[in-house]
Amino acid sequence: MFDNETIGRDAAARPESVFTPRPAPKPRRYRAVTAAQLDQPLLRNRLDEAARFEMRVVASVLPFRVNEYVIRDLIDWSRVPDDPVFRLTFPHRDMLEPEAFERLAELHRRDAPKAELAGLVQEIRADLNPHPALQMELNLPRTDAGERINGLQHKYRETVLFFPKNGQVCHAYCTFCFRWAQFVGDKDLRIAASDARLLLDYLRGHREVTDLLMTGGDPMIMRTANLANYLEPLLAPEYDHVQHVRIGTKALTFWPYRFVTDPDADELLRLIESLVEAGKHVALMAHFNHGQEMRTPIAREAVRRLRDAGAEIRTQSPLLRHINDSAGAWADMWREQVRLGMIPYYMFVERDTGARRYFEVPLARAWSIYREAMRGLSGLARTARGPSMSAGPGKVEVQGVAEIAGEKVFVLRFIQGRNPDWVQRPFFARYDEQATWLNHLEPWGESEFFFEPEYRRMCAAAGA
Ligand SMILES: *Cc1c(COP(=O)(O)O)cnc(C)c1O
């Protein structure tokens, strides 16, 4: 039996629905905040002098950029410094080795000459493994004329990654970003492509490619008109083999206005709609690291509009100490994503680069967090694979810990491999409670992992 009173009461008790009509969101102007603005009121009023000094020191090595929305709406300042979005965006001294931090701090304290600072900064960056997984050497395809194509990676047969030149920044930077080296202004470290023609020629010539993955930086930093230069041509029949268009983005967290009130937001949704109507699968590969990122009305409205336009939203995140290293944080995040209509996709292991010393979680612990989070969730939220390492040979998932002949082992498998034949074959490594990456693992029951001889040949052939 329903009467108005019960309906009214139920509605009040229900969690907010994405379909609940609400006042139209107010547009907002994007304003970036970088190290140069650390002393302005917005941050001076929220952070003491010592904290800002440490941030300035770390930000001379690792990229730092937030924006007013992140500062005012996403960070819970009553919980700083432990607030997850604060950890996700603001530098911390422990992100550098103590010795490196001290040397840098000393130069900052005495206002050392620019050249001296630059020399040390370069030295420290070089120690932070700026190119994990041989990104530069192995993945740059060539044109038919043998010319290298910058900004395109073709690591797995069916998938091409494209890094548009005008998508090489983000609305804010993640402190753990594995592509940090691109953002520090060092031209040698950039891998961006400037020309849509390069991409389109390559795709036309490679019929095996079903997936185009636009990545960056954040492609959503581009105006819709720029994005359309790359994507609209795919509507032509010669690109029918490119069935899946994925766009990697953190804009749902850092600037959801991009999809709602920005001047070309509607045009973007129409672009997505036209791809979907032409039979393509359009997937936003959304980076979310914590449930807190998707709780603002504007973020929810952005999700709702994207889904209305026919896009799927798949979510991925690394497991990060100080941000989301608990089963509760993952369960909460995945549950919330499913409730909003998003599809959990990957749990990554933090890569061997940048500030990994601050964020890394051992593989054994990563797997137990994954398992514990999964255990309590609806099957609909169990679509995320992981914990997965994006390493040189491919994506390697820790499937679990088992005991074979009285010995504890990791059970591993390739989710993606440079050779597709490596995929989905279980293989084993000695259990190691401290190991945080593939190269720490020792094969179990064989002298080397089954893929190693072939991978060595691939590297040698590429001159890496
Ligand atoms: C993860 C990844 C992909 C996409 O792999 P899927 O398993 O299809 O999601 C493509 N290229 C690279 C380099 C990747 O790391």
CSV table of C-alpha atoms and ligand atoms in Angstrom, one decimal:
chain,number,residue,atom,x,y,z
A,1,MET,CA,0.0,0.0,0.0
A,2,PHE,CA,1.3,3.4,-0.9
A,3,ASP,CA,0.0,6.7,0.3
A,4,ASN,CA,1.5,10.1,-0.2
A,5,GLU,CA,2.9,10.1,3.2
A,6,THR,CA,5.0,6.9,2.8
A,7,ILE,CA,6.1,8.0,-0.6
A,8,GLY,CA,7.2,11.3,0.7
A,9,ARG,CA,9.1,9.7,3.6
A,10,ASP,CA,10.8,7.1,1.4
A,11,ALA,CA,11.9,9.8,-1.0
A,12,ALA,CA,13.4,11.8,1.8
A,13,ALA,CA,15.3,8.7,3.1
A,14,ARG,CA,16.5,7.6,-0.4
A,15,PRO,CA,20.1,8.6,-1.3
A,16,GLU,CA,20.1,11.4,-3.8
A,17,SER,CA,19.2,10.1,-7.3
A,18,VAL,CA,21.1,11.2,-10.4
A,19,PHE,CA,17.6,11.7,-11.9
A,20,THR,CA,16.4,14.0,-9.2
A,21,PRO,CA,15.6,17.3,-10.9
A,22,ARG,CA,17.7,20.1,-9.4
A,23,PRO,CA,18.4,23.7,-10.2
A,24,ALA,CA,20.5,24.1,-13.3
A,25,PRO,CA,24.2,24.1,-12.2
A,26,LYS,CA,25.9,27.5,-12.3
A,27,PRO,CA,28.7,27.9,-14.8
A,28,ARG,CA,32.1,28.5,-13.3
A,29,ARG,CA,35.4,29.8,-14.8
A,30,TYR,CA,38.3,27.5,-14.6
A,31,ARG,CA,41.2,28.9,-12.6
A,32,ALA,CA,44.4,27.0,-12.3
A,33,VAL,CA,46.5,27.3,-9.1
A,34,THR,CA,50.2,26.4,-9.3
A,35,ALA,CA,53.3,26.8,-7.1
A,36,ALA,CA,53.4,30.5,-8.2
A,37,GLN,CA,50.1,31.0,-6.3
A,38,LEU,CA,51.1,29.3,-3.0
A,39,ASP,CA,51.3,32.6,-1.2
A,40,GLN,CA,48.0,34.0,-2.5
A,41,PRO,CA,45.1,34.2,0.0
A,42,LEU,CA,43.3,31.1,-1.4
A,43,LEU,CA,46.2,28.9,-0.1
A,44,ARG,CA,47.8,31.2,2.5
A,45,ASN,CA,44.5,31.1,4.4
A,46,ARG,CA,44.5,27.3,4.4
A,47,LEU,CA,48.2,26.3,4.8
A,48,ASP,CA,50.9,27.5,7.1
A,49,GLU,CA,54.2,28.9,6.0
A,50,ALA,CA,56.2,25.7,6.7
A,51,ALA,CA,53.8,23.6,4.7
A,52,ARG,CA,53.9,26.0,1.8
A,53,PHE,CA,57.7,26.1,1.8
A,54,GLU,CA,57.9,22.3,1.6
A,55,MET,CA,55.4,22.3,-1.2
A,56,ARG,CA,57.4,24.8,-3.1
A,57,VAL,CA,60.5,22.7,-2.7
A,58,VAL,CA,58.8,19.5,-3.9
A,59,ALA,CA,57.0,21.3,-6.7
A,60,SER,CA,60.4,22.4,-8.2
A,61,VAL,CA,60.8,18.7,-9.1
A,62,LEU,CA,57.4,17.2,-9.5
A,63,PRO,CA,54.5,18.9,-11.3
A,64,PHE,CA,52.0,20.7,-9.1
A,65,ARG,CA,48.7,22.2,-10.3
A,66,VAL,CA,45.3,22.4,-8.7
A,67,ASN,CA,42.3,24.6,-9.4
A,68,GLU,CA,39.7,26.5,-7.4
A,69,TYR,CA,37.0,23.8,-7.7
A,70,VAL,CA,39.4,21.2,-6.2
A,71,ILE,CA,40.4,23.6,-3.4
A,72,ARG,CA,37.0,24.9,-2.6
A,73,ASP,CA,34.6,22.0,-3.3
A,74,LEU,CA,36.6,18.7,-3.3
A,75,ILE,CA,39.0,18.9,-0.4
A,76,ASP,CA,37.6,18.6,3.1
A,77,TRP,CA,40.0,21.1,4.8
A,78,SER,CA,38.9,20.0,8.2
A,79,ARG,CA,40.7,16.7,7.5
A,80,VAL,CA,43.9,18.1,5.9
A,81,PRO,CA,46.6,16.8,5.7
A,82,ASP,CA,44.9,13.4,5.7
A,83,ASP,CA,42.1,14.3,3.3
A,84,PRO,CA,42.5,12.0,0.2
A,85,VAL,CA,41.9,14.7,-2.4
A,86,PHE,CA,44.5,16.9,-0.6
A,87,ARG,CA,47.0,14.0,-0.8
A,88,LEU,CA,46.1,13.4,-4.4
A,89,THR,CA,46.9,17.0,-5.4
A,90,PHE,CA,49.3,18.7,-3.0
A,91,PRO,CA,53.0,17.9,-2.8
A,92,HIS,CA,54.5,16.4,0.4
A,93,ARG,CA,58.1,16.4,1.4
A,94,ASP,CA,58.2,12.6,1.7
A,95,MET,CA,57.6,12.4,-2.0
A,96,LEU,CA,61.3,13.0,-2.4
A,97,GLU,CA,64.2,11.1,-0.8
A,98,PRO,CA,65.1,12.9,2.4
A,99,GLU,CA,68.6,13.7,1.1
A,100,ALA,CA,67.2,15.1,-2.2
A,101,PHE,CA,64.7,17.2,-0.3
A,102,GLU,CA,67.3,18.6,2.0
A,103,ARG,CA,69.6,19.6,-0.8
A,104,LEU,CA,66.8,21.3,-2.6
A,105,ALA,CA,65.4,23.0,0.4
A,106,GLU,CA,68.9,24.5,1.1
A,107,LEU,CA,69.0,26.0,-2.4
A,108,HIS,CA,65.4,27.4,-1.9
A,109,ARG,CA,66.3,28.9,1.5
A,110,ARG,CA,69.3,30.8,0.2
A,111,ASP,CA,67.5,31.8,-3.0
A,112,ALA,CA,70.2,30.1,-5.1
A,113,PRO,CA,70.9,31.1,-8.7
A,114,LYS,CA,68.4,29.6,-11.2
A,115,ALA,CA,71.1,27.6,-12.9
A,116,GLU,CA,72.2,25.9,-9.7
A,117,LEU,CA,68.6,25.0,-8.8
A,118,ALA,CA,67.9,23.7,-12.4
A,119,GLY,CA,71.0,21.5,-12.2
A,120,LEU,CA,69.9,19.8,-9.0
A,121,VAL,CA,66.3,19.5,-10.2
A,122,GLN,CA,67.4,17.7,-13.3
A,123,GLU,CA,69.6,15.3,-11.3
A,124,ILE,CA,66.8,14.5,-8.9
A,125,ARG,CA,64.3,14.0,-11.8
A,126,ALA,CA,66.7,11.6,-13.6
A,127,ASP,CA,66.7,9.5,-10.4
A,128,LEU,CA,62.9,9.2,-10.4
A,129,ASN,CA,62.7,6.9,-13.5
A,130,PRO,CA,61.0,9.3,-15.7
A,131,HIS,CA,60.3,6.7,-18.4
A,132,PRO,CA,58.8,3.6,-16.8
A,133,ALA,CA,58.2,0.5,-18.9
A,134,LEU,CA,60.4,1.7,-21.8
A,135,GLN,CA,57.7,4.0,-23.1
A,136,MET,CA,60.1,5.9,-25.3
A,137,GLU,CA,62.0,3.1,-26.8
A,138,LEU,CA,59.5,0.4,-27.6
A,139,ASN,CA,56.3,1.9,-28.4
A,140,LEU,CA,56.7,4.6,-31.0
A,141,PRO,CA,55.5,3.3,-34.3
A,142,ARG,CA,56.8,4.4,-37.7
A,143,THR,CA,55.1,5.7,-40.9
A,144,ASP,CA,55.4,3.6,-44.0
A,145,ALA,CA,58.4,5.8,-44.9
A,146,GLY,CA,60.1,4.6,-41.7
A,147,GLU,CA,59.6,8.0,-40.0
A,148,ARG,CA,59.0,7.8,-36.2
A,149,ILE,CA,55.5,9.0,-35.1
A,150,ASN,CA,55.7,10.8,-31.9
A,151,GLY,CA,52.6,10.8,-29.7
A,152,LEU,CA,51.4,7.4,-30.8
A,153,GLN,CA,51.9,4.1,-29.0
A,154,HIS,CA,51.0,0.7,-30.4
A,155,LYS,CA,51.9,-1.7,-27.6
A,156,TYR,CA,49.0,-4.1,-27.9
A,157,ARG,CA,47.8,-5.3,-31.3
A,158,GLU,CA,44.2,-4.1,-31.1
A,159,THR,CA,44.8,-0.8,-29.3
A,160,VAL,CA,46.5,2.4,-30.3
A,161,LEU,CA,47.2,5.1,-27.7
A,162,PHE,CA,47.3,8.6,-29.0
A,163,PHE,CA,48.6,11.7,-27.1
A,164,PRO,CA,47.3,14.8,-28.8
A,165,LYS,CA,49.7,17.7,-28.4
A,166,ASN,CA,47.0,20.1,-27.3
A,167,GLY,CA,45.9,17.6,-24.6
A,168,GLN,CA,49.1,17.6,-22.8
A,169,VAL,CA,48.1,19.1,-19.5
A,170,CYS,CA,45.3,18.3,-17.0
A,171,HIS,CA,42.8,20.4,-15.0
A,172,ALA,CA,44.9,19.5,-12.0
A,173,TYR,CA,47.8,17.1,-11.5
A,174,CYS,CA,47.8,14.0,-9.5
A,175,THR,CA,50.8,13.8,-7.2
A,176,PHE,CA,51.3,10.1,-8.1
A,177,CYS,CA,51.1,10.5,-11.8
A,178,PHE,CA,53.2,8.1,-13.8
A,179,ARG,CA,53.3,10.6,-16.7
A,180,TRP,CA,54.7,13.3,-14.4
A,181,ALA,CA,57.7,13.7,-16.7
A,182,GLN,CA,55.6,15.2,-19.4
A,183,PHE,CA,54.4,18.0,-17.3
A,184,VAL,CA,57.6,19.4,-16.0
A,185,GLY,CA,58.4,21.3,-19.2
A,186,ASP,CA,61.3,19.2,-20.3
A,187,LYS,CA,60.9,18.8,-24.0
A,188,ASP,CA,62.9,15.6,-24.2
A,189,LEU,CA,60.4,13.9,-22.0
A,190,ARG,CA,57.3,14.8,-24.0
A,191,ILE,CA,55.7,12.3,-26.4
A,192,ALA,CA,52.9,14.4,-27.9
A,193,ALA,CA,51.6,14.4,-31.5
A,194,SER,CA,50.5,17.6,-33.1
A,195,ASP,CA,48.8,16.3,-36.2
A,196,ALA,CA,45.5,14.5,-36.6
A,197,ARG,CA,46.6,13.4,-40.0
A,198,LEU,CA,49.4,11.2,-38.5
A,199,LEU,CA,46.9,9.4,-36.4
A,200,LEU,CA,44.3,9.0,-39.1
A,201,ASP,CA,46.9,7.7,-41.7
A,202,TYR,CA,48.1,5.2,-39.1
A,203,LEU,CA,44.6,4.0,-38.3
A,204,ARG,CA,43.7,3.6,-41.9
A,205,GLY,CA,46.8,1.5,-42.5
A,206,HIS,CA,46.2,-0.8,-39.5
A,207,ARG,CA,43.0,-2.7,-39.9
A,208,GLU,CA,43.8,-4.8,-36.8
A,209,VAL,CA,43.3,-1.8,-34.6
A,210,THR,CA,39.8,-1.9,-33.0
A,211,ASP,CA,40.5,0.5,-30.1
A,212,LEU,CA,41.6,4.1,-30.1
A,213,LEU,CA,42.6,5.3,-26.7
A,214,MET,CA,43.0,9.1,-26.5
A,215,THR,CA,45.1,10.0,-23.6
A,216,GLY,CA,47.5,12.7,-22.4
A,217,GLY,CA,47.6,14.7,-20.1
A,218,ASP,CA,43.9,14.9,-20.4
A,219,PRO,CA,42.3,15.1,-23.8
A,220,MET,CA,39.3,16.8,-22.1
A,221,ILE,CA,41.4,19.8,-21.6
A,222,MET,CA,41.0,20.4,-25.4
A,223,ARG,CA,38.2,22.4,-26.8
A,224,THR,CA,35.5,20.3,-28.5
A,225,ALA,CA,36.5,21.7,-31.9
A,226,ASN,CA,40.0,20.3,-31.5
A,227,LEU,CA,38.8,16.9,-30.2
A,228,ALA,CA,36.4,16.8,-33.2
A,229,ASN,CA,39.4,17.1,-35.6
A,230,TYR,CA,40.6,13.7,-34.3
A,231,LEU,CA,37.3,12.0,-33.8
A,232,GLU,CA,34.9,13.2,-36.4
A,233,PRO,CA,36.8,11.7,-39.4
A,234,LEU,CA,36.4,8.3,-37.7
A,235,LEU,CA,32.7,8.4,-38.8
A,236,ALA,CA,33.9,7.6,-42.4
A,237,PRO,CA,33.7,4.0,-43.6
A,238,GLU,CA,37.5,3.6,-43.9
A,239,TYR,CA,37.6,3.6,-40.1
A,240,ASP,CA,34.9,1.1,-39.5
A,241,HIS,CA,37.5,-1.2,-37.9
A,242,VAL,CA,38.0,1.3,-35.1
A,243,GLN,CA,35.0,0.3,-33.1
A,244,HIS,CA,35.9,1.6,-29.7
A,245,VAL,CA,36.9,5.1,-28.9
A,246,ARG,CA,38.2,5.5,-25.4
A,247,ILE,CA,39.1,8.8,-23.8
A,248,GLY,CA,41.2,8.7,-20.7
A,249,THR,CA,40.3,11.6,-18.4
A,250,LYS,CA,40.4,12.9,-14.9
A,251,ALA,CA,38.0,15.8,-15.7
A,252,LEU,CA,35.1,14.2,-13.9
A,253,THR,CA,37.1,14.8,-10.8
A,254,PHE,CA,39.1,17.9,-11.5
A,255,TRP,CA,36.7,19.8,-13.8
A,256,PRO,CA,33.2,18.2,-14.3
A,257,TYR,CA,32.0,21.6,-15.6
A,258,ARG,CA,33.7,20.5,-18.9
A,259,PHE,CA,30.7,18.2,-19.4
A,260,VAL,CA,28.0,20.5,-18.0
A,261,THR,CA,28.4,24.2,-18.2
A,262,ASP,CA,31.5,25.0,-20.2
A,263,PRO,CA,30.6,26.9,-23.4
A,264,ASP,CA,31.3,23.8,-25.6
A,265,ALA,CA,30.0,21.2,-23.2
A,266,ASP,CA,26.8,20.6,-25.3
A,267,GLU,CA,28.9,20.4,-28.5
A,268,LEU,CA,31.1,17.7,-26.8
A,269,LEU,CA,28.0,15.6,-25.9
A,270,ARG,CA,26.8,15.9,-29.4
A,271,LEU,CA,30.1,14.7,-30.7
A,272,ILE,CA,29.9,11.7,-28.4
A,273,GLU,CA,26.4,11.1,-29.5
A,274,SER,CA,27.3,11.2,-33.2
A,275,LEU,CA,30.0,8.5,-32.7
A,276,VAL,CA,27.6,6.3,-30.7
A,277,GLU,CA,24.9,6.8,-33.4
A,278,ALA,CA,27.4,5.7,-36.0
A,279,GLY,CA,27.8,2.4,-34.1
A,280,LYS,CA,31.0,3.1,-32.1
A,281,HIS,CA,31.4,2.3,-28.5
A,282,VAL,CA,32.5,5.5,-26.7
A,283,ALA,CA,34.1,4.9,-23.3
A,284,LEU,CA,35.3,7.5,-20.9
A,285,MET,CA,38.2,5.9,-19.0
A,286,ALA,CA,37.6,7.9,-15.9
A,287,HIS,CA,40.3,8.2,-13.3
A,288,PHE,CA,38.8,8.2,-9.8
A,289,ASN,CA,41.0,7.4,-6.8
A,290,HIS,CA,38.5,7.9,-4.0
A,291,GLY,CA,34.7,8.1,-3.4
A,292,GLN,CA,35.0,11.7,-2.3
A,293,GLU,CA,35.7,12.8,-5.9
A,294,MET,CA,32.2,11.9,-7.2
A,295,ARG,CA,30.1,13.3,-4.4
A,296,THR,CA,29.6,16.9,-5.7
A,297,PRO,CA,26.3,17.7,-7.5
A,298,ILE,CA,28.3,18.9,-10.5
A,299,ALA,CA,30.3,15.6,-10.8
A,300,ARG,CA,27.0,13.6,-10.7
A,301,GLU,CA,25.4,15.9,-13.3
A,302,ALA,CA,28.5,15.3,-15.6
A,303,VAL,CA,28.1,11.6,-15.2
A,304,ARG,CA,24.4,11.7,-15.9
A,305,ARG,CA,24.9,13.8,-19.1
A,306,LEU,CA,27.7,11.6,-20.5
A,307,ARG,CA,25.5,8.6,-20.0
A,308,ASP,CA,22.6,10.3,-21.6
A,309,ALA,CA,24.8,11.0,-24.6
A,310,GLY,CA,25.5,7.2,-24.9
A,311,ALA,CA,29.0,7.1,-23.4
A,312,GLU,CA,30.0,4.3,-21.1
A,313,ILE,CA,32.1,5.4,-18.2
A,314,ARG,CA,34.7,2.9,-17.0
A,315,THR,CA,36.8,3.7,-14.0
A,316,GLN,CA,40.4,3.0,-13.0
A,317,SER,CA,42.8,3.9,-10.3
A,318,PRO,CA,46.1,2.9,-8.8
A,319,LEU,CA,46.2,1.7,-5.2
A,320,LEU,CA,47.9,4.4,-3.3
A,321,ARG,CA,49.2,4.6,0.2
A,322,HIS,CA,47.9,7.8,2.0
A,323,ILE,CA,44.9,8.0,-0.4
A,324,ASN,CA,43.0,4.7,-0.8
A,325,ASP,CA,45.0,1.9,0.8
A,326,SER,CA,42.1,0.2,2.5
A,327,ALA,CA,39.5,-2.3,1.5
A,328,GLY,CA,36.9,0.1,2.8
A,329,ALA,CA,38.0,3.0,0.5
A,330,TRP,CA,37.8,0.7,-2.6
A,331,ALA,CA,34.5,-0.9,-1.6
A,332,ASP,CA,33.0,2.5,-1.0
A,333,MET,CA,34.4,3.9,-4.3
A,334,TRP,CA,33.3,0.9,-6.4
A,335,ARG,CA,29.8,0.8,-4.8
A,336,GLU,CA,29.3,4.5,-5.5
A,337,GLN,CA,30.5,4.2,-9.1
A,338,VAL,CA,28.0,1.4,-9.8
A,339,ARG,CA,25.2,3.4,-8.2
A,340,LEU,CA,26.0,6.3,-10.5
A,341,GLY,CA,26.1,3.9,-13.5
A,342,MET,CA,29.8,3.7,-14.0
A,343,ILE,CA,31.7,0.4,-14.5
A,344,PRO,CA,34.8,-0.4,-12.4
A,345,TYR,CA,37.6,-1.5,-14.7
A,346,TYR,CA,41.1,-1.6,-13.3
A,347,MET,CA,42.9,-1.5,-9.9
A,348,PHE,CA,46.5,-0.6,-10.8
A,349,VAL,CA,49.7,-1.0,-8.9
A,350,GLU,CA,51.5,2.3,-8.5
A,351,ARG,CA,54.2,2.4,-11.2
A,352,ASP,CA,57.9,2.4,-10.6
A,353,THR,CA,58.4,6.2,-11.2
A,354,GLY,CA,58.1,9.6,-9.7
A,355,ALA,CA,56.9,9.7,-6.1
A,356,ARG,CA,56.3,6.0,-5.9
A,357,ARG,CA,58.3,5.8,-2.6
A,358,TYR,CA,55.4,7.8,-1.0
A,359,PHE,CA,52.5,5.9,-2.6
A,360,GLU,CA,53.7,2.3,-3.1
A,361,VAL,CA,51.9,-0.6,-1.5
A,362,PRO,CA,53.4,-4.2,-1.6
A,363,LEU,CA,51.8,-6.6,-4.0
A,364,ALA,CA,50.8,-9.0,-1.3
A,365,ARG,CA,48.9,-6.2,0.5
A,366,ALA,CA,47.4,-4.9,-2.7
A,367,TRP,CA,45.9,-8.3,-3.4
A,368,SER,CA,44.4,-8.6,0.0
A,369,ILE,CA,42.9,-5.1,-0.2
A,370,TYR,CA,41.4,-6.0,-3.6
A,371,ARG,CA,40.0,-9.3,-2.3
A,372,GLU,CA,38.6,-7.9,0.8
A,373,ALA,CA,36.9,-5.0,-1.1
A,374,MET,CA,35.4,-7.4,-3.6
A,375,ARG,CA,34.1,-9.8,-1.0
A,376,GLY,CA,31.4,-7.5,0.2
A,377,LEU,CA,30.2,-6.0,-3.1
A,378,SER,CA,27.4,-6.8,-5.5
A,379,GLY,CA,28.5,-8.8,-8.5
A,380,LEU,CA,28.0,-5.6,-10.6
A,381,ALA,CA,30.9,-4.0,-8.8
A,382,ARG,CA,33.2,-6.9,-9.3
A,383,THR,CA,34.1,-6.0,-12.8
A,384,ALA,CA,37.4,-4.4,-11.8
A,385,ARG,CA,40.5,-6.4,-12.6
A,386,GLY,CA,43.7,-6.1,-10.6
A,387,PRO,CA,45.9,-5.4,-8.8
A,388,SER,CA,47.6,-5.0,-12.2
A,389,MET,CA,51.1,-3.8,-13.1
A,390,SER,CA,51.5,-2.0,-16.4
A,391,ALA,CA,55.0,-3.2,-17.0
A,392,GLY,CA,57.2,-3.5,-20.1
A,393,PRO,CA,56.0,-6.9,-21.2
A,394,GLY,CA,52.3,-6.1,-20.5
A,395,LYS,CA,49.7,-5.8,-17.8
A,396,VAL,CA,50.4,-8.4,-15.2
A,397,GLU,CA,47.7,-9.1,-12.7
A,398,VAL,CA,48.3,-10.6,-9.2
A,399,GLN,CA,45.5,-13.2,-9.1
A,400,GLY,CA,46.3,-14.2,-5.6
A,401,VAL,CA,48.5,-16.1,-3.2
A,402,ALA,CA,48.4,-19.9,-3.2
A,403,GLU,CA,50.4,-22.7,-1.8
A,404,ILE,CA,52.0,-25.2,-4.1
A,405,ALA,CA,53.9,-28.2,-2.7
A,406,GLY,CA,54.1,-26.5,0.7
A,407,GLU,CA,55.5,-23.3,-0.7
A,408,LYS,CA,53.7,-19.9,-0.9
A,409,VAL,CA,53.5,-18.4,-4.3
A,410,PHE,CA,52.0,-15.5,-6.2
A,411,VAL,CA,49.6,-16.6,-9.0
A,412,LEU,CA,50.0,-14.1,-11.9
A,413,ARG,CA,48.6,-13.7,-15.3
A,414,PHE,CA,48.8,-11.3,-18.2
A,415,ILE,CA,45.7,-9.2,-18.8
A,416,GLN,CA,47.5,-7.7,-21.8
A,417,GLY,CA,50.8,-8.8,-23.4
A,418,ARG,CA,53.1,-7.6,-26.0
A,419,ASN,CA,52.5,-11.0,-27.5
A,420,PRO,CA,48.8,-11.7,-27.3
A,421,ASP,CA,49.6,-15.4,-26.8
A,422,TRP,CA,51.0,-14.6,-23.3
A,423,VAL,CA,47.5,-13.5,-22.1
A,424,GLN,CA,45.5,-15.5,-19.5
A,425,ARG,CA,48.2,-18.2,-18.8
A,426,PRO,CA,48.6,-18.5,-15.0
A,427,PHE,CA,52.3,-18.4,-13.9
A,428,PHE,CA,54.0,-18.3,-10.6
A,429,ALA,CA,56.4,-16.3,-8.6
A,430,ARG,CA,57.9,-16.9,-5.1
A,431,TYR,CA,55.9,-15.2,-2.5
A,432,ASP,CA,57.5,-12.0,-1.3
A,433,GLU,CA,55.8,-9.8,1.2
A,434,GLN,CA,57.9,-6.8,0.4
A,435,ALA,CA,57.8,-6.9,-3.4
A,436,THR,CA,56.1,-3.9,-5.0
A,437,TRP,CA,56.8,-4.5,-8.7
A,438,LEU,CA,57.3,-7.2,-11.3
A,439,ASN,CA,61.0,-6.9,-11.3
A,440,HIS,CA,61.2,-7.8,-7.6
A,441,LEU,CA,59.6,-11.1,-8.3
A,442,GLU,CA,61.4,-14.4,-8.8
A,443,PRO,CA,60.0,-17.1,-10.9
A,444,TRP,CA,58.8,-20.2,-9.1
A,445,GLY,CA,59.4,-23.6,-10.6
A,446,GLU,CA,61.4,-22.3,-13.6
A,447,SER,CA,64.6,-20.4,-14.0
A,448,GLU,CA,62.9,-17.5,-15.7
A,449,PHE,CA,59.4,-16.4,-16.4
A,450,PHE,CA,58.0,-18.0,-19.6
A,451,PHE,CA,57.8,-14.7,-21.5
A,452,GLU,CA,61.3,-13.5,-20.7
A,453,PRO,CA,63.3,-14.9,-23.6
A,454,GLU,CA,60.8,-13.5,-26.2
A,455,TYR,CA,60.6,-10.2,-24.4
A,456,ARG,CA,64.4,-9.9,-24.4
A,457,ARG,CA,64.4,-10.5,-28.2
A,458,MET,CA,61.7,-7.8,-28.7
A,459,CYS,CA,63.8,-5.3,-26.7
A,460,ALA,CA,66.9,-6.2,-28.6
A,461,ALA,CA,65.1,-5.8,-31.9
A,462,ALA,CA,63.9,-2.4,-30.9
A,463,GLY,CA,67.4,-1.4,-29.9
A,464,ALA,CA,66.4,-0.9,-26.3
B,1,LIG,C1,46.0,-0.8,-20.4
B,1,LIG,C2,46.6,-0.4,-21.7
B,1,LIG,C3,45.8,-0.5,-22.8
B,1,LIG,C4,44.4,-1.0,-22.8
B,1,LIG,O1,44.3,-2.3,-22.4
B,1,LIG,P1,42.9,-3.0,-22.2
B,1,LIG,O2,43.2,-4.3,-21.5
B,1,LIG,O3,42.3,-3.1,-23.5
B,1,LIG,O4,42.1,-2.0,-21.3
B,1,LIG,C5,46.4,-0.1,-24.0
B,1,LIG,N1,47.7,0.3,-24.1
B,1,LIG,C6,48.5,0.4,-23.0
B,1,LIG,C7,49.9,0.8,-23.1
B,1,LIG,C8,47.9,0.0,-21.7
B,1,LIG,O5,48.7,0.2,-20.6
